Coordinates of C-alpha atoms in Angstrom, one line a residue:
F21 CA -0.1 -0.1 0.0
H22 CA 2.9 2.5 1.0
S23 CA 4.3 4.6 -1.4
P24 CA 6.6 7.1 0.2
Q25 CA 6.1 10.8 -1.1
R26 CA 8.2 13.8 -0.4
E27 CA 6.3 16.5 1.2
S28 CA 7.5 18.9 -1.3
H29 CA 6.3 16.7 -4.0
A30 CA 2.8 16.6 -2.5
A31 CA 2.8 20.5 -2.1
A32 CA 3.8 20.9 -5.8
S33 CA 1.1 18.6 -6.8
A34 CA -1.5 20.3 -4.9
M35 CA -0.6 23.7 -6.4
A36 CA -0.5 22.2 -9.9
R37 CA -3.8 20.6 -9.7
S38 CA -5.7 23.1 -7.8
S39 CA -6.4 26.7 -8.2
R40 CA -9.0 27.0 -5.5
R41 CA -7.6 28.1 -2.1
V42 CA -9.3 29.0 1.2
S43 CA -9.0 32.6 2.0
F44 CA -8.3 33.1 5.9
P45 CA -9.5 35.6 7.9
R46 CA -6.9 38.0 9.6
P47 CA -6.8 36.0 13.0
L48 CA -5.8 32.9 11.1
L49 CA -3.3 34.7 8.8
L50 CA -1.8 36.1 12.3
A51 CA -1.7 32.7 13.5
L52 CA 0.3 31.6 10.3
A53 CA 2.8 34.3 10.6
C54 CA 3.3 33.1 14.3
V55 CA 4.1 29.6 13.2
V56 CA 6.5 31.1 10.5
S57 CA 8.3 33.2 12.9
A58 CA 8.7 30.3 15.4
I59 CA 10.1 27.8 12.8
A60 CA 12.0 30.0 10.2
P61 CA 15.5 31.5 10.9
A62 CA 15.3 35.2 11.6
S63 CA 17.2 37.9 13.3
A64 CA 16.5 38.7 16.9
Q65 CA 15.0 42.1 15.9
S66 CA 12.6 40.4 13.4
R67 CA 11.8 37.5 15.8
A68 CA 10.9 40.0 18.7
A69 CA 8.6 42.0 16.2
G70 CA 6.9 38.7 15.3
D71 CA 6.4 37.8 18.9
A72 CA 5.1 41.1 19.6
A73 CA 2.7 40.8 16.6
C74 CA 1.4 37.2 17.8
A75 CA 0.8 38.9 21.5
A76 CA -1.2 41.6 20.1
P77 CA -5.0 41.6 19.9
T78 CA -6.2 42.0 16.1
S79 CA -8.4 44.8 15.0
E80 CA -11.3 42.2 14.7
G81 CA -11.5 41.9 18.5
S82 CA -10.0 38.3 18.7
S83 CA -7.6 38.0 21.4
S84 CA -4.0 36.3 20.9
S85 CA -5.5 33.0 22.1
S86 CA -6.5 32.0 18.5
A87 CA -3.0 32.6 17.2
E88 CA -1.3 30.8 19.9
A89 CA -3.7 27.8 19.5
L90 CA -2.6 27.6 16.1
A91 CA 1.1 28.3 16.4
S92 CA 1.3 25.6 18.9
L93 CA 0.5 22.9 16.1
V94 CA 4.0 22.7 14.9
D95 CA 4.7 20.2 17.8
V96 CA 1.5 18.4 16.9
Y97 CA 2.5 17.6 13.4
D98 CA 5.9 16.4 14.6
L99 CA 4.3 14.0 16.8
A100 CA 1.9 13.0 14.2
R101 CA 4.5 12.3 11.6
A102 CA 6.3 10.0 14.3
T103 CA 3.2 7.9 14.3
S104 CA 3.4 7.1 10.5
E105 CA 4.8 3.5 11.0
Y106 CA 2.4 2.7 13.8
V107 CA -0.8 3.9 11.8
I108 CA 0.3 2.2 8.6
K109 CA 0.7 -1.1 10.5
L110 CA -2.7 -0.7 11.9
R111 CA -4.5 0.2 8.8
R112 CA -2.9 -3.1 7.2
E113 CA -4.3 -5.3 10.0
L114 CA -7.6 -3.7 9.7
H115 CA -7.6 -4.0 5.8
L116 CA -7.2 -7.8 6.2
H117 CA -10.2 -8.3 8.4
P118 CA -13.2 -5.8 7.1
E119 CA -16.6 -6.1 8.8
L120 CA -19.9 -5.0 7.6
M121 CA -22.0 -2.6 9.5
W122 CA -23.3 -3.6 13.0
T123 CA -20.7 -6.6 12.9
E124 CA -17.4 -4.6 13.4
T125 CA -16.6 -6.7 16.4
K126 CA -13.0 -7.6 15.7
T127 CA -12.4 -3.8 14.4
S128 CA -13.8 -2.8 17.9
A129 CA -11.6 -5.3 19.8
L130 CA -8.6 -3.9 17.8
V131 CA -9.7 -0.3 19.0
K132 CA -9.8 -1.3 22.6
R133 CA -6.6 -3.2 22.6
E134 CA -4.9 -0.2 21.0
L135 CA -6.6 2.1 23.6
D136 CA -5.7 0.0 26.5
L137 CA -1.9 0.1 25.6
L138 CA -2.2 3.8 25.3
G139 CA -3.9 4.0 28.8
A140 CA -7.0 5.8 27.5
S141 CA -10.2 5.2 29.2
H142 CA -13.2 4.0 26.8
V143 CA -16.8 2.8 27.1
E144 CA -18.8 1.0 24.5
I145 CA -21.9 3.0 23.1
S146 CA -24.0 1.4 20.6
P147 CA -21.8 -1.7 20.5
P148 CA -19.5 -2.4 18.6
G149 CA -19.2 1.4 19.0
V150 CA -16.4 2.6 21.1
V151 CA -15.9 6.2 22.9
A152 CA -12.5 6.8 24.3
T153 CA -11.8 10.0 26.4
I154 CA -8.5 11.7 26.9
G155 CA -7.9 14.9 29.0
D156 CA -8.9 16.1 32.4
G157 CA -12.7 15.3 32.2
A158 CA -13.6 19.3 32.2
S159 CA -14.9 21.6 29.5
P160 CA -14.1 22.5 26.7
V161 CA -14.9 19.1 25.0
V162 CA -14.4 18.2 21.5
L163 CA -15.2 15.1 19.6
L164 CA -13.3 13.3 16.8
R165 CA -15.0 10.7 14.7
A166 CA -13.8 7.5 12.7
D167 CA -16.2 5.2 11.0
M168 CA -15.4 1.6 11.1
D169 CA -17.4 -0.6 8.6
A170 CA -16.7 -2.1 5.2
L171 CA -18.6 -2.7 2.1
P172 CA -20.0 -6.0 0.6
M173 CA -17.6 -6.2 -2.4
R174 CA -14.9 -8.6 -3.6
E175 CA -11.5 -6.9 -3.6
E176 CA -9.8 -6.5 -7.0
S177 CA -7.1 -4.0 -6.1
A178 CA -3.5 -4.1 -7.4
I179 CA -2.0 -4.6 -4.1
P180 CA -0.2 -7.6 -3.3
P181 CA -2.5 -10.7 -2.6
N182 CA -1.3 -11.2 0.8
M183 CA -2.4 -7.7 1.8
R184 CA -5.9 -7.8 0.6
S185 CA -9.0 -8.5 2.3
T186 CA -9.1 -12.3 3.7
R187 CA -12.9 -12.1 3.7
D188 CA -14.2 -13.0 0.2
G189 CA -17.0 -10.6 -0.7
V190 CA -16.3 -8.0 2.0
M191 CA -13.7 -5.0 1.5
H192 CA -12.6 -1.6 2.9
A193 CA -13.6 0.0 -0.3
C194 CA -14.2 3.5 1.4
G195 CA -11.0 3.7 3.4
H196 CA -12.8 3.4 6.9
D197 CA -9.6 1.0 7.8
G198 CA -7.5 4.3 7.4
H199 CA -10.1 6.3 9.3
V200 CA -9.8 4.1 12.3
A201 CA -5.9 4.0 12.0
M202 CA -5.7 7.6 11.8
L203 CA -7.9 8.3 14.7
L204 CA -6.0 5.9 17.0
G205 CA -2.8 7.6 15.8
A206 CA -4.4 10.8 17.0
A207 CA -5.0 9.1 20.3
K208 CA -1.6 8.3 20.6
V209 CA -0.5 11.9 20.0
L210 CA -2.8 13.2 22.5
T211 CA -2.0 10.6 25.3
Q212 CA 1.7 11.5 24.6
M213 CA 0.9 15.3 25.1
A214 CA -1.1 14.5 28.3
E215 CA 2.0 12.7 29.7
M216 CA 4.3 15.4 28.8
G217 CA 1.9 17.9 30.3
S218 CA 1.5 19.9 27.1
L219 CA -2.3 18.9 26.2
P220 CA -4.4 22.1 27.1
P221 CA -7.1 21.8 29.6
G222 CA -10.3 20.3 28.5
T223 CA -11.5 16.6 27.0
V224 CA -11.2 15.1 23.8
R225 CA -13.7 12.3 23.0
L226 CA -12.8 9.8 20.2
A227 CA -15.8 8.1 18.7
F228 CA -15.3 4.9 16.8
Q229 CA -18.4 4.3 14.9
P230 CA -20.2 1.5 13.5
A231 CA -22.6 1.2 10.6
E232 CA -21.9 4.4 8.4
E233 CA -22.5 2.7 5.1
G234 CA -26.3 2.9 5.5
G235 CA -27.1 2.0 9.0
A236 CA -27.1 5.4 10.7
G237 CA -24.5 4.4 13.2
A238 CA -23.8 8.2 14.3
R239 CA -27.6 8.7 14.9
R240 CA -27.7 5.6 17.0
M241 CA -24.8 6.5 19.1
L242 CA -26.5 10.0 19.9
E243 CA -29.5 8.0 21.0
D244 CA -27.6 5.5 22.9
G245 CA -26.0 8.0 25.1
L246 CA -23.2 9.9 23.3
D247 CA -25.4 12.9 23.3
D248 CA -25.8 12.6 27.3
L249 CA -22.1 12.6 28.2
R250 CA -21.0 15.3 30.6
P251 CA -19.7 17.9 30.3
P252 CA -21.5 18.2 26.8
T253 CA -19.5 18.0 23.5
Q254 CA -19.1 21.4 22.0
S255 CA -17.9 20.6 18.5
S256 CA -17.0 17.5 16.4
F257 CA -14.5 16.6 13.6
A258 CA -14.3 14.2 10.9
L259 CA -12.1 13.3 8.1
H260 CA -12.7 11.4 5.0
N261 CA -10.1 10.2 2.4
W262 CA -10.7 11.7 -0.9
P263 CA -9.0 10.0 -3.9
Y264 CA -9.9 12.4 -6.5
P265 CA -7.6 14.5 -9.0
E266 CA -9.0 17.6 -7.3
T267 CA -7.7 16.5 -3.9
P268 CA -4.1 15.0 -4.6
S269 CA -2.1 13.6 -1.8
G270 CA -0.8 16.3 0.3
V271 CA -3.7 18.6 0.6
V272 CA -6.9 18.8 2.7
G273 CA -10.3 20.5 1.9
T274 CA -13.3 21.7 3.3
R275 CA -16.0 24.3 3.2
G276 CA -18.6 26.0 5.3
G277 CA -22.3 25.1 4.9
T278 CA -23.6 22.0 2.9
I279 CA -20.4 19.7 1.8
M280 CA -22.4 16.4 1.3
A281 CA -26.0 15.5 0.1
G282 CA -28.8 13.8 2.0
S283 CA -29.3 10.4 0.9
G284 CA -32.3 7.8 1.0
S285 CA -33.0 4.4 -0.7
F286 CA -36.2 3.2 -2.1
E287 CA -37.7 -0.3 -3.3
I288 CA -40.7 -0.1 -5.5
A289 CA -42.7 -3.4 -6.1
F290 CA -45.2 -3.4 -9.0
T291 CA -47.8 -6.3 -8.9
G292 CA -49.4 -7.2 -11.8
A293 CA -50.6 -10.8 -13.4
G294 CA -48.2 -13.0 -14.9
G295 CA -48.7 -15.6 -17.5
H296 CA -47.6 -17.1 -21.0
A297 CA -45.7 -14.5 -22.8
A298 CA -47.6 -15.5 -26.1
V299 CA -50.9 -14.0 -24.6
P300 CA -49.8 -10.6 -23.1
H301 CA -53.2 -9.4 -23.5
K302 CA -54.5 -11.9 -21.0
N303 CA -51.8 -10.7 -18.5
V304 CA -51.0 -7.4 -16.7
D305 CA -47.4 -6.9 -17.6
V306 CA -45.2 -5.7 -14.9
V307 CA -41.9 -5.3 -17.0
V308 CA -43.7 -2.6 -19.4
C309 CA -45.0 -0.9 -16.1
G310 CA -41.6 -1.0 -14.4
A311 CA -39.9 0.3 -17.7
N312 CA -42.2 3.2 -17.8
A313 CA -41.7 3.9 -14.4
V314 CA -38.0 4.3 -14.7
I315 CA -38.3 6.5 -17.7
A316 CA -41.0 8.8 -15.8
L317 CA -38.6 8.9 -12.7
Q318 CA -35.8 10.5 -14.7
T319 CA -38.2 13.6 -15.2
I320 CA -38.1 14.5 -11.5
V321 CA -34.7 16.0 -11.7
S322 CA -35.0 17.2 -15.3
R323 CA -38.4 18.8 -15.1
L324 CA -39.6 19.3 -11.7
V325 CA -36.3 20.3 -9.5
D326 CA -35.0 24.0 -9.9
P327 CA -32.0 24.0 -12.2
L328 CA -30.2 25.8 -9.5
D329 CA -30.7 23.1 -7.0
S330 CA -29.1 19.8 -6.9
A331 CA -30.7 16.3 -7.0
V332 CA -30.2 12.8 -8.2
V333 CA -32.9 10.0 -8.6
S334 CA -31.1 6.8 -9.8
V335 CA -32.7 3.4 -10.4
T336 CA -30.0 1.0 -9.9
V337 CA -31.8 -2.4 -10.0
F338 CA -34.5 -3.9 -12.2
Q339 CA -35.8 -7.4 -11.2
A340 CA -38.7 -9.2 -13.0
G341 CA -39.6 -12.5 -14.1
G342 CA -37.4 -15.6 -13.8
A343 CA -35.3 -17.8 -16.2
A344 CA -37.9 -18.7 -18.6
S345 CA -38.2 -16.4 -21.6
N346 CA -41.7 -17.3 -22.4
V347 CA -43.3 -16.4 -18.9
M348 CA -44.2 -13.1 -17.7
G349 CA -43.8 -12.6 -14.0
D350 CA -46.2 -11.1 -11.4
V351 CA -43.9 -8.8 -9.8
A352 CA -41.3 -6.2 -11.0
T353 CA -38.9 -4.5 -8.4
L354 CA -37.1 -1.4 -8.8
R355 CA -34.5 -0.3 -6.4
G356 CA -32.3 2.9 -6.1
T357 CA -31.1 6.1 -4.4
F358 CA -32.1 9.5 -4.1
R359 CA -30.2 12.7 -3.0
A360 CA -30.3 16.3 -2.7
L361 CA -28.2 19.2 -1.3
S362 CA -31.3 21.0 0.3
K363 CA -32.9 19.2 3.1
K364 CA -36.4 20.9 1.8
T365 CA -35.7 19.1 -1.6
F366 CA -34.7 15.9 -0.2
E367 CA -37.9 15.6 1.6
W368 CA -40.0 16.8 -1.2
L369 CA -38.3 13.8 -3.6
H370 CA -40.4 11.5 -1.4
Q371 CA -43.6 12.7 -2.5
A372 CA -42.3 13.1 -6.2
I373 CA -41.3 9.6 -6.4
T374 CA -44.4 8.3 -4.8
K375 CA -46.7 10.3 -7.0
I376 CA -44.9 9.1 -10.3
V377 CA -44.9 5.4 -9.4
V378 CA -48.5 5.3 -8.3
S379 CA -49.7 7.1 -11.4
T380 CA -47.7 4.9 -13.6
A381 CA -49.2 1.8 -11.7
T382 CA -52.6 2.8 -12.2
A383 CA -52.0 3.6 -15.9
H384 CA -50.8 0.1 -16.3
G385 CA -53.4 -1.7 -14.1
C386 CA -50.9 -2.7 -11.5
A387 CA -50.8 -2.4 -7.7
V388 CA -47.4 -0.8 -6.2
N389 CA -45.9 -0.6 -3.0
V390 CA -43.2 1.9 -2.1
E391 CA -40.7 1.1 0.7
Y392 CA -38.3 4.2 1.8
F393 CA -36.4 2.2 4.3
P394 CA -35.6 -1.1 2.5
V395 CA -34.1 -4.2 4.4
S396 CA -31.4 -6.2 3.0
G397 CA -29.0 -8.5 4.8
G398 CA -31.3 -7.9 7.7
V399 CA -30.5 -4.5 8.1
R400 CA -32.6 -1.3 7.5
H401 CA -31.1 1.2 5.1
E402 CA -31.6 4.6 6.8
E403 CA -32.0 8.0 5.4
Y404 CA -29.4 10.6 5.9
P405 CA -29.9 14.5 6.0
P406 CA -27.3 16.7 4.2
T407 CA -24.1 17.2 5.9
V408 CA -23.8 20.8 6.7
N409 CA -20.6 22.2 8.2
D410 CA -20.7 25.0 10.6
V411 CA -19.0 27.9 8.7
D412 CA -16.8 29.0 11.8
A413 CA -15.8 25.3 12.4
A414 CA -14.8 24.8 8.8
K415 CA -12.7 27.9 8.9
F416 CA -11.2 26.7 12.2
A417 CA -10.3 23.4 10.5
A418 CA -8.9 25.1 7.4
G419 CA -6.8 27.3 9.7
V420 CA -5.6 24.2 11.6
G421 CA -4.5 22.5 8.2
A422 CA -2.8 25.7 7.1
A423 CA -1.0 26.0 10.4
M424 CA 0.5 22.7 10.1
F425 CA 0.8 22.1 6.1
G426 CA 0.8 25.7 4.7
A427 CA -1.9 27.6 3.2
D428 CA -1.1 26.1 -0.3
A429 CA -2.1 22.6 1.2
V430 CA -5.7 23.8 2.0
V431 CA -8.3 23.8 -0.6
D432 CA -11.8 25.1 -0.8
V433 CA -13.9 22.3 -2.3
E434 CA -17.3 22.0 -4.0
P435 CA -20.4 20.1 -2.3
V436 CA -20.9 16.5 -3.6
M437 CA -23.6 14.2 -3.9
P438 CA -22.3 11.1 -1.9
A439 CA -23.9 11.4 1.8
E440 CA -22.2 10.6 5.4
D441 CA -24.0 9.9 8.6
F442 CA -21.6 12.3 10.2
S443 CA -24.3 14.7 9.2
F444 CA -26.4 13.7 12.6
F445 CA -23.3 15.0 14.5
A446 CA -23.3 18.3 12.4
E447 CA -27.0 18.8 13.3
R448 CA -26.3 18.5 16.9
W449 CA -23.0 20.4 17.4
P450 CA -20.9 22.9 15.3
S451 CA -18.9 20.4 13.3
A452 CA -16.6 20.5 10.3
M453 CA -16.2 17.5 7.8
M454 CA -12.8 17.7 5.9
W455 CA -11.5 15.9 2.8
L456 CA -7.9 14.3 3.3
G457 CA -6.6 14.4 -0.3
S458 CA -5.3 10.9 -1.3
Y459 CA -5.2 10.8 -5.1
N460 CA -1.5 9.7 -6.0
V461 CA -0.8 8.1 -9.3
S462 CA 2.5 6.8 -8.0
A463 CA 0.8 5.0 -5.3
G464 CA -1.7 3.5 -7.5
A465 CA -4.4 5.7 -5.5
T466 CA -6.5 6.8 -8.5
H467 CA -9.5 4.4 -8.2
A468 CA -12.9 5.9 -6.7
L469 CA -14.4 5.3 -3.3
H470 CA -16.6 2.1 -3.4
S471 CA -14.5 0.6 -6.3
T472 CA -13.4 -2.9 -5.9
K473 CA -10.1 -1.5 -7.2
Y474 CA -9.8 1.1 -4.6
V475 CA -6.5 1.7 -3.0
L476 CA -5.7 4.2 -0.1
D477 CA -2.3 6.2 -0.3
E478 CA -0.9 5.5 3.1
S479 CA 1.7 8.2 2.6
V480 CA -1.2 10.7 3.8
L481 CA -2.2 9.0 7.0
H482 CA 0.1 11.0 9.2
R483 CA -1.5 14.1 7.9
G484 CA -5.0 12.7 9.1
V485 CA -3.6 12.0 12.3
A486 CA -2.3 15.5 12.6
M487 CA -5.7 17.1 11.3
H488 CA -7.5 15.1 14.3
A489 CA -5.0 15.9 17.0
G490 CA -4.5 19.4 15.8
Y491 CA -8.2 20.3 15.6
A492 CA -8.6 19.0 19.1
V493 CA -5.6 20.7 20.6
A494 CA -6.2 24.0 19.0
F495 CA -10.1 23.9 20.1
L496 CA -9.0 23.1 23.8
K497 CA -6.2 25.9 23.8
N498 CA -8.8 28.3 22.7
G499 CA -11.1 27.6 25.4
G500 CA -13.8 25.9 23.2
K501 CA -14.0 28.8 20.6
F502 CA -13.5 29.2 17.1
A503 CA -12.2 32.7 17.1

């Protein structure tokens, strides 16, 4: 998996591939200046001037605490880089043993094993979910999150066979193995800082969450006690590896406001009257009915949704009849997904889908049943609201990334139509979801998420460790504030 990559190459790649940079408010720019003055050679006179600037309040009313909080992240990044081998080793162990949602027992056991070795206390919430606590138990409180589940896919990646999934038909094709490993790396950094007495006052919670891939594990954890922990959580942060050309390895990216769509699933069953295909007039043809429904559903986005809005309605499965070519079946089943960036549009899509398929069924003499929470493999597929980043939290996360990696390594990203159940955390607390750039041709990390050929560029994992730990440390040092 691992393809060592020079930091300078990553930065050059980032600059070449993306021209969209985050513009930082003056307090964050001041913080970056403080970082530079702390690590760059300078004369005594210029260093003194820089120190004075870092100590002075800004004209926008922010105290020096924001600048100091970000300037302190140089040490965090050094500790994070030192975890690289540890995190890669954990990620490879997790990759060998992927587990589907709500069955992540071995993954959970590994998490608890490592937390015990680090001396970090932990409890189970929504087993196999695990929540660890690092710090003094007082406010401010920040929560870092990693999802644990894999996908029902057979791995076909180009990595060595002995490093691929050992479970046929189950694969970490969304990089959650890397997410878990990075959060454990952050736990290592934070416990080291606590032992050295350099962890700011406050509490860091680390949520290792099950069932992101359709099971709404985040919502379940909130309902099962995560939201009741005291002192209360004040902000949450999550990373997702992003193996696409606009986010090459070496960059991180985020945005304020909506960053990911809301998503839902549907299962539509048309019931007619089957019979011999030679006498279709004596039957009620569910295939024709279903085919017309597929076409009609495409008009929702093309004719009913505001062109300036964003929505998706995709039929991905059409099942009807059996093996015999001269037999018309009784039932046709359509399955698919619908998505929207606006919560209002997302809720409206239910009505639009139902109206079209009921009208189509009536026109063809069929009965119809629409299910918006289909069950497969014994698990109900839940709906996720859009993931909406708090504007101040997103700016804060961008500032953390810039302080550690440089301003050119932070990009402003566009909203995307995939969904995330981190959205439930973001509805509860001011939160930030961030992309960890992981597109790297030399590492073979060019395949999309949810591809059987997906490969995660391991050279970026220490940056994920740094972002998790850095966000937490800066938030605590800044007294639980973003500015």
